[in-house]
Amino acid sequence: MERELLREIGIVILVVLVLFSAAVVLFFAEGGEVYGVNHDPTNPVISLEHPEFVIEVIDEEIVPIYDGTEIKTVELWELPPKEIIRQLIISPMAYIPPITSHLITLFITSLGLAFLVLYRRKDKLLENERPEQILAYLSKNPGHSLQQITDALAINRSTARHYLRSMEKSKTLSATRYRGHTHYFAGGSGISETERLMYIILSQEKEKQVIRIIREHPGITKQELAGELRISPSSCNWYLRRFRDDGVIMISFDGVHNHYRLTSEAEAAYKTILTDQAETEDPEITVS
């Protein structure tokens, strides 16, 4: 939930900044009309610079005096384009009329509030839909892990973990630990331990291939299995050792080679899983 919390905090901060920007616009633009910019009367293009001369945002027309000489006052739009751009860069807020600032503030505030409302509404809808999506996925894919669920449903790990824990507490689903990872089942009642184990093994593509080949070729040797899988015998040995430790395959020795086949429990579980999968795709299909 740490990432979820950080995401929520980030959203709140974003909305606060959006609303705060509206307050900034209103604060600096309120009553901030500047009626003119002081320029040299002999050359209006050049702004006068003087250590005692300061342009301030005020509410009245500026009629400055410089060394006893009247200075010409010009409107912003009367300046050359380059000077207009320069003035807007220096003090952009000073040239926003109050009515315009009010409209901008109203727009930004409405945008921020609408975003917050829609975000919370979407989050609420997802909160109701996510458990149903996870349950439907696990009904079709029993024994899948957290990573497989997040990849399939396009949700982040912390969110998925939160819902899975909640659903596990409510007995909506059950979980089984296997080699350092947790695998989930919809409901989970009525599934034997061997069936759970076979579901988990068959959820991995390479492991599924190994089990399928051993089932289709009872008594297969390691060299033959490696050839079918197109992997090295050492890699093949890694799978065989795992499955032997899991109790899903048994070994017989003919004096020269080891021969591998599924145990009777694994064979029965495999057949049950194939039947369930076939019935899910087409209820009229039966598996022998």
Coordinates of C-alpha atoms in Angstrom, one line a residue:
M1 CA 0.0 0.0 0.0
E2 CA 3.0 2.3 0.2
R3 CA 2.9 3.1 -3.5
E4 CA -0.9 3.6 -3.4
L5 CA -0.5 6.0 -0.5
L6 CA 2.2 8.0 -2.3
R7 CA 0.0 8.1 -5.4
E8 CA -2.9 9.5 -3.4
I9 CA -0.7 12.1 -1.8
G10 CA 0.7 13.0 -5.2
I11 CA -2.8 13.6 -6.6
V12 CA -3.8 15.7 -3.6
I13 CA -0.6 17.8 -4.0
L14 CA -1.3 18.3 -7.7
V15 CA -4.9 19.5 -7.1
V16 CA -3.7 21.8 -4.3
L17 CA -1.1 23.3 -6.7
V18 CA -3.7 23.8 -9.4
L19 CA -6.0 25.6 -7.0
F20 CA -3.1 27.6 -5.5
S21 CA -2.1 28.8 -8.9
A22 CA -5.6 30.3 -9.3
A23 CA -5.1 32.2 -6.0
V24 CA -1.8 33.4 -7.3
V25 CA -3.3 34.8 -10.5
L26 CA -6.1 36.5 -8.5
F27 CA -3.7 38.0 -6.0
F28 CA -1.2 39.5 -8.4
A29 CA -3.7 40.6 -10.9
E30 CA -6.3 42.1 -8.6
G31 CA -6.3 45.8 -9.1
G32 CA -3.1 45.5 -11.1
E33 CA -3.8 47.5 -14.2
V34 CA -0.8 49.5 -15.4
Y35 CA -1.9 52.3 -17.6
G36 CA 1.4 53.1 -19.2
V37 CA 5.2 52.6 -19.3
N38 CA 7.5 55.6 -18.9
H39 CA 9.7 56.3 -22.0
D40 CA 12.0 59.0 -23.2
P41 CA 9.8 61.6 -25.0
T42 CA 12.6 62.1 -27.6
N43 CA 12.8 58.4 -28.3
P44 CA 9.7 56.5 -27.0
V45 CA 11.1 53.2 -28.1
I46 CA 13.7 53.4 -25.3
S47 CA 12.6 52.9 -21.7
L48 CA 14.1 55.3 -19.2
E49 CA 16.4 53.9 -16.6
H50 CA 17.2 55.8 -13.4
P51 CA 18.1 54.6 -9.9
E52 CA 15.2 56.6 -8.4
F53 CA 12.7 55.5 -11.1
V54 CA 10.7 52.4 -10.2
I55 CA 7.6 51.0 -12.0
E56 CA 5.0 50.0 -9.5
V57 CA 1.6 48.3 -10.0
I58 CA -0.9 51.0 -8.9
D59 CA -4.6 51.9 -9.4
E60 CA -4.1 55.3 -11.0
E61 CA -2.7 56.7 -14.1
I62 CA 1.1 57.4 -14.0
V63 CA 2.3 60.9 -14.8
P64 CA 5.9 60.8 -13.8
I65 CA 8.5 63.7 -13.9
Y66 CA 12.1 63.1 -14.7
D67 CA 14.6 65.9 -13.9
G68 CA 11.9 68.5 -14.4
T69 CA 11.1 67.2 -17.9
E70 CA 7.7 65.7 -18.5
I71 CA 7.9 62.1 -19.6
K72 CA 5.5 60.7 -22.2
T73 CA 3.2 58.0 -21.0
V74 CA 2.3 55.3 -23.5
E75 CA 0.0 52.3 -23.4
L76 CA 1.4 48.8 -23.6
W77 CA 0.0 48.1 -27.0
E78 CA 1.5 51.3 -28.4
L79 CA 5.0 49.9 -27.8
P80 CA 7.0 48.0 -30.5
P81 CA 6.4 44.2 -30.5
K82 CA 9.8 43.4 -29.0
E83 CA 9.2 45.8 -26.1
I84 CA 5.7 44.4 -25.5
I85 CA 7.1 40.9 -25.3
R86 CA 9.8 42.1 -22.9
Q87 CA 7.4 43.9 -20.6
L88 CA 5.1 40.8 -20.5
I89 CA 8.0 38.6 -19.6
I90 CA 9.2 41.0 -16.9
S91 CA 5.8 41.4 -15.2
P92 CA 3.1 39.4 -16.9
M93 CA 0.6 39.6 -14.0
A94 CA 0.6 43.4 -14.0
Y95 CA -1.1 43.5 -17.4
I96 CA -4.0 41.1 -16.6
P97 CA -7.2 43.1 -16.0
P98 CA -9.1 42.2 -12.8
I99 CA -12.1 40.8 -14.8
T100 CA -9.8 38.6 -16.8
S101 CA -8.0 37.4 -13.7
H102 CA -11.4 36.5 -12.2
L103 CA -12.3 34.4 -15.2
I104 CA -8.9 32.7 -15.2
T105 CA -9.2 32.0 -11.5
L106 CA -12.7 30.6 -11.9
F107 CA -11.6 28.3 -14.8
I108 CA -8.5 27.0 -12.9
T109 CA -10.5 26.4 -9.7
S110 CA -13.3 24.6 -11.6
L111 CA -10.7 22.5 -13.5
G112 CA -9.0 21.4 -10.2
L113 CA -12.3 20.6 -8.5
A114 CA -13.7 18.7 -11.5
F115 CA -10.5 16.7 -11.7
L116 CA -10.6 15.8 -8.0
V117 CA -14.3 14.8 -8.3
L118 CA -13.8 12.7 -11.4
Y119 CA -10.7 11.1 -10.1
R120 CA -12.5 10.0 -6.9
R121 CA -15.4 8.7 -8.9
K122 CA -13.2 6.7 -11.2
D123 CA -11.2 5.4 -8.2
K124 CA -14.5 4.3 -6.5
L125 CA -15.7 2.5 -9.7
L126 CA -12.4 0.7 -10.0
E127 CA -12.5 -0.2 -6.3
N128 CA -15.8 -2.1 -7.0
E129 CA -14.7 -3.6 -10.3
R130 CA -11.2 -4.8 -9.4
P131 CA -12.2 -7.7 -7.2
E132 CA -14.7 -8.9 -9.8
Q133 CA -12.0 -8.7 -12.5
I134 CA -9.5 -10.6 -10.4
L135 CA -12.0 -13.3 -9.5
A136 CA -13.0 -13.7 -13.1
Y137 CA -9.4 -14.0 -14.2
L138 CA -8.5 -16.6 -11.5
S139 CA -11.6 -18.6 -12.4
K140 CA -10.1 -19.1 -15.8
N141 CA -6.5 -19.2 -14.7
P142 CA -6.2 -21.0 -11.3
G143 CA -2.8 -20.9 -9.7
H144 CA -1.5 -17.8 -11.3
S145 CA 0.9 -15.6 -9.4
L146 CA 0.7 -11.9 -8.4
Q147 CA 2.9 -11.0 -11.4
Q148 CA 0.8 -12.8 -13.8
I149 CA -2.4 -11.2 -12.5
T150 CA -0.9 -7.7 -12.7
D151 CA 0.4 -8.3 -16.2
A152 CA -3.0 -9.6 -17.4
L153 CA -5.2 -7.0 -15.8
A154 CA -2.8 -4.0 -16.2
I155 CA -2.8 -2.9 -12.6
N156 CA 0.2 -2.2 -10.4
R157 CA 1.5 -4.7 -7.9
S158 CA 0.6 -2.8 -4.7
T159 CA -3.0 -2.4 -5.8
A160 CA -3.3 -6.0 -6.8
R161 CA -1.7 -7.1 -3.6
H162 CA -4.2 -5.0 -1.6
Y163 CA -7.2 -6.6 -3.3
L164 CA -5.8 -10.1 -3.1
R165 CA -5.2 -9.8 0.6
S166 CA -8.7 -8.4 1.2
M167 CA -10.3 -11.2 -0.9
E168 CA -8.2 -13.8 0.9
K169 CA -9.5 -12.6 4.2
S170 CA -13.1 -12.7 3.0
K171 CA -12.5 -16.3 1.7
T172 CA -13.3 -15.1 -1.8
L173 CA -10.1 -16.7 -2.9
S174 CA -7.3 -18.9 -1.4
A175 CA -3.6 -18.8 -1.8
T176 CA -0.7 -21.4 -1.9
R177 CA 3.0 -20.7 -1.5
Y178 CA 5.3 -22.4 -4.0
R179 CA 9.0 -21.9 -4.2
G180 CA 8.9 -18.4 -2.7
H181 CA 5.9 -17.1 -4.6
T182 CA 2.2 -16.9 -3.8
H183 CA -0.3 -18.4 -6.2
Y184 CA -4.1 -17.7 -6.0
F185 CA -7.2 -19.7 -6.6
A186 CA -10.8 -18.5 -6.9
G187 CA -12.6 -19.9 -3.9
G188 CA -10.2 -22.8 -3.6
S189 CA -12.5 -25.3 -1.9
G190 CA -12.6 -28.8 -3.3
I191 CA -9.1 -28.5 -4.9
S192 CA -6.6 -31.1 -3.7
E193 CA -3.1 -30.2 -2.9
T194 CA -1.8 -32.1 -5.9
E195 CA -4.3 -30.3 -8.1
R196 CA -3.1 -27.0 -6.7
L197 CA 0.5 -27.9 -7.4
M198 CA -0.3 -29.0 -10.9
Y199 CA -2.2 -25.8 -11.6
I200 CA 0.8 -23.8 -10.5
I201 CA 3.2 -25.8 -12.5
L202 CA 1.0 -25.7 -15.6
S203 CA 0.7 -21.9 -15.3
Q204 CA 4.4 -21.6 -16.4
E205 CA 4.9 -22.2 -20.1
K206 CA 8.2 -24.2 -20.0
E207 CA 7.2 -26.3 -17.0
K208 CA 3.9 -27.0 -18.8
Q209 CA 5.9 -28.3 -21.8
V210 CA 8.0 -30.6 -19.6
I211 CA 5.0 -32.1 -17.9
R212 CA 3.1 -32.5 -21.1
I213 CA 5.9 -34.4 -22.8
I214 CA 6.5 -36.7 -19.8
R215 CA 2.8 -37.5 -19.8
E216 CA 2.7 -38.2 -23.5
H217 CA 5.9 -40.3 -23.4
P218 CA 5.8 -42.3 -20.1
G219 CA 9.3 -43.7 -19.3
I220 CA 11.1 -41.0 -21.3
T221 CA 14.8 -40.5 -20.6
K222 CA 16.5 -37.2 -19.8
Q223 CA 18.3 -37.2 -23.1
E224 CA 15.1 -37.8 -25.0
L225 CA 13.3 -35.1 -23.0
A226 CA 16.1 -32.6 -23.7
G227 CA 15.8 -33.3 -27.4
E228 CA 12.0 -32.7 -27.4
L229 CA 12.4 -29.5 -25.5
R230 CA 15.5 -28.4 -27.4
I231 CA 17.4 -27.6 -24.3
S232 CA 20.6 -28.9 -22.8
P233 CA 20.5 -32.1 -20.6
S234 CA 21.7 -30.0 -17.6
S235 CA 18.8 -27.6 -18.0
C236 CA 16.5 -30.5 -18.4
N237 CA 17.9 -32.0 -15.2
W238 CA 17.0 -28.9 -13.3
Y239 CA 13.3 -29.4 -14.1
L240 CA 13.4 -33.1 -13.4
R241 CA 14.9 -32.5 -10.0
R242 CA 12.3 -29.9 -9.2
F243 CA 9.4 -32.1 -10.2
R244 CA 10.8 -35.1 -8.4
D245 CA 11.1 -33.0 -5.2
D246 CA 7.5 -31.8 -5.7
G247 CA 6.4 -35.4 -6.0
V248 CA 4.8 -35.1 -9.4
I249 CA 7.2 -37.5 -11.3
M250 CA 8.7 -40.8 -10.4
I251 CA 11.9 -42.4 -11.7
S252 CA 12.7 -46.0 -12.7
F253 CA 16.3 -47.2 -13.6
D254 CA 16.9 -49.9 -16.2
G255 CA 20.6 -50.2 -15.3
V256 CA 21.7 -47.7 -18.0
H257 CA 19.2 -44.8 -18.0
N258 CA 16.7 -43.2 -15.7
H259 CA 13.1 -43.2 -17.0
Y260 CA 10.5 -40.6 -16.0
R261 CA 6.8 -40.7 -15.7
L262 CA 4.1 -38.8 -13.8
T263 CA 2.9 -40.2 -10.5
S264 CA -0.6 -41.6 -10.3
E265 CA -1.7 -38.5 -8.3
A266 CA -0.2 -36.1 -10.7
E267 CA -1.7 -38.0 -13.7
A268 CA -5.1 -37.8 -12.1
A269 CA -4.7 -34.1 -11.3
Y270 CA -3.5 -33.4 -14.8
K271 CA -6.5 -35.2 -16.3
T272 CA -8.9 -33.3 -14.0
I273 CA -7.3 -30.0 -15.0
L274 CA -7.5 -30.8 -18.7
T275 CA -11.2 -31.8 -18.3
D276 CA -12.0 -28.5 -16.5
Q277 CA -10.2 -26.5 -19.1
A278 CA -12.0 -28.3 -22.0
E279 CA -15.4 -27.8 -20.3
T280 CA -14.7 -24.1 -19.9
E281 CA -14.0 -23.8 -23.6
D282 CA -16.6 -26.3 -24.8
P283 CA -18.9 -28.1 -22.3
E284 CA -19.4 -31.0 -24.8
I285 CA -15.6 -31.9 -24.9
T286 CA -14.4 -34.8 -22.7
V287 CA -10.8 -35.7 -22.0
S288 CA -9.7 -39.3 -21.9

